[in-house]
Amino acid sequence: MTMYVTTRTRKTEEQDRQRCLEQAVHDLLELRANRLALDSRSHRDIRDLTTIYQALGRRPADTNVTYEHLKSAGTPLLWIPDAVAWCYGAGGDWRRRVLPIVRKVVDL
């Protein structure tokens, strides 16, 4: 699992998310991934879609990447990255426990 980390503040939370998302899309393209599933944030999903579209480049259909927003409460596979991110962010022993499954940390 790759962790994307920023020095997030309440003021920059949305911009930080978009920077992380943009980098994640670039990394997924390098890995030749074909699907991106994100937790839905209702009316704010459009910002993610704009970032994804721009990150995929001038011809996003040529990448064969599909992307969608899902309700995290009903999508168990979204619980895993949420739990790992929480543990990593909590630091201390929680971070130590999840480090074996964190392949890479990207500091943005």
PDB file of C-alpha atoms in Angstrom, residues 3-50:
ATOM      1  CA  MET A   3       0.562   6.341   1.663  1.00  0.00           C
ATOM      2  CA  TYR A   4       0.253   9.897   0.369  1.00  0.00           C
ATOM      3  CA  VAL A   5       1.060  12.358   3.137  1.00  0.00           C
ATOM      4  CA  THR A   6       0.723  16.132   3.342  1.00  0.00           C
ATOM      5  CA  THR A   7       0.969  18.716   6.082  1.00  0.00           C
ATOM      6  CA  ARG A   8      -2.789  19.077   6.048  1.00  0.00           C
ATOM      7  CA  THR A   9      -4.587  21.947   7.666  1.00  0.00           C
ATOM      8  CA  ARG A  10      -8.303  22.672   7.757  1.00  0.00           C
ATOM      9  CA  LYS A  11      -7.697  25.501   5.291  1.00  0.00           C
ATOM     10  CA  THR A  12      -5.826  23.385   2.755  1.00  0.00           C
ATOM     11  CA  GLU A  13      -7.629  20.065   3.209  1.00  0.00           C
ATOM     12  CA  GLU A  14      -9.283  20.054  -0.226  1.00  0.00           C
ATOM     13  CA  GLN A  15      -6.165  21.179  -2.092  1.00  0.00           C
ATOM     14  CA  ASP A  16      -4.125  18.558  -0.236  1.00  0.00           C
ATOM     15  CA  ARG A  17      -6.590  15.830  -1.183  1.00  0.00           C
ATOM     16  CA  GLN A  18      -6.427  16.861  -4.832  1.00  0.00           C
ATOM     17  CA  ARG A  19      -2.595  16.882  -4.811  1.00  0.00           C
ATOM     18  CA  CYS A  20      -2.583  13.382  -3.299  1.00  0.00           C
ATOM     19  CA  LEU A  21      -5.170  12.189  -5.794  1.00  0.00           C
ATOM     20  CA  GLU A  22      -3.246  13.592  -8.739  1.00  0.00           C
ATOM     21  CA  GLN A  23      -0.061  11.819  -7.620  1.00  0.00           C
ATOM     22  CA  ALA A  24      -1.974   8.599  -6.965  1.00  0.00           C
ATOM     23  CA  VAL A  25      -3.402   8.662 -10.504  1.00  0.00           C
ATOM     24  CA  HIS A  26       0.090   9.138 -11.971  1.00  0.00           C
ATOM     25  CA  ASP A  27       1.361   6.238  -9.864  1.00  0.00           C
ATOM     26  CA  LEU A  28      -1.568   4.038 -10.913  1.00  0.00           C
ATOM     27  CA  LEU A  29      -0.810   4.750 -14.564  1.00  0.00           C
ATOM     28  CA  GLU A  30       2.804   3.676 -14.037  1.00  0.00           C
ATOM     29  CA  LEU A  31       1.542   0.447 -12.473  1.00  0.00           C
ATOM     30  CA  ARG A  32      -0.844  -0.041 -15.414  1.00  0.00           C
ATOM     31  CA  ALA A  33      -3.765  -0.187 -13.014  1.00  0.00           C
ATOM     32  CA  ASN A  34      -7.191  -0.110 -14.576  1.00  0.00           C
ATOM     33  CA  ARG A  35      -9.542   0.826 -11.724  1.00  0.00           C
ATOM     34  CA  LEU A  36      -9.674   3.533  -9.084  1.00  0.00           C
ATOM     35  CA  ALA A  37     -12.351   3.417  -6.388  1.00  0.00           C
ATOM     36  CA  LEU A  38     -12.749   6.361  -4.031  1.00  0.00           C
ATOM     37  CA  ASP A  39     -14.962   7.076  -1.068  1.00  0.00           C
ATOM     38  CA  SER A  40     -17.815   9.348  -2.066  1.00  0.00           C
ATOM     39  CA  ARG A  41     -18.037  12.789  -0.559  1.00  0.00           C
ATOM     40  CA  SER A  42     -21.349  13.601  -2.258  1.00  0.00           C
ATOM     41  CA  HIS A  43     -21.325  17.108  -3.694  1.00  0.00           C
ATOM     42  CA  ARG A  44     -17.503  17.322  -3.524  1.00  0.00           C
ATOM     43  CA  ASP A  45     -16.962  14.290  -5.799  1.00  0.00           C
ATOM     44  CA  ILE A  46     -16.873  16.586  -8.832  1.00  0.00           C
ATOM     45  CA  ARG A  47     -13.549  18.009  -7.628  1.00  0.00           C
ATOM     46  CA  ASP A  48     -12.064  14.521  -7.580  1.00  0.00           C
ATOM     47  CA  LEU A  49     -13.416  13.775 -11.054  1.00  0.00           C
ATOM     48  CA  THR A  50     -11.875  16.959 -12.431  1.00  0.00           C
TER      49      THR A  50
END
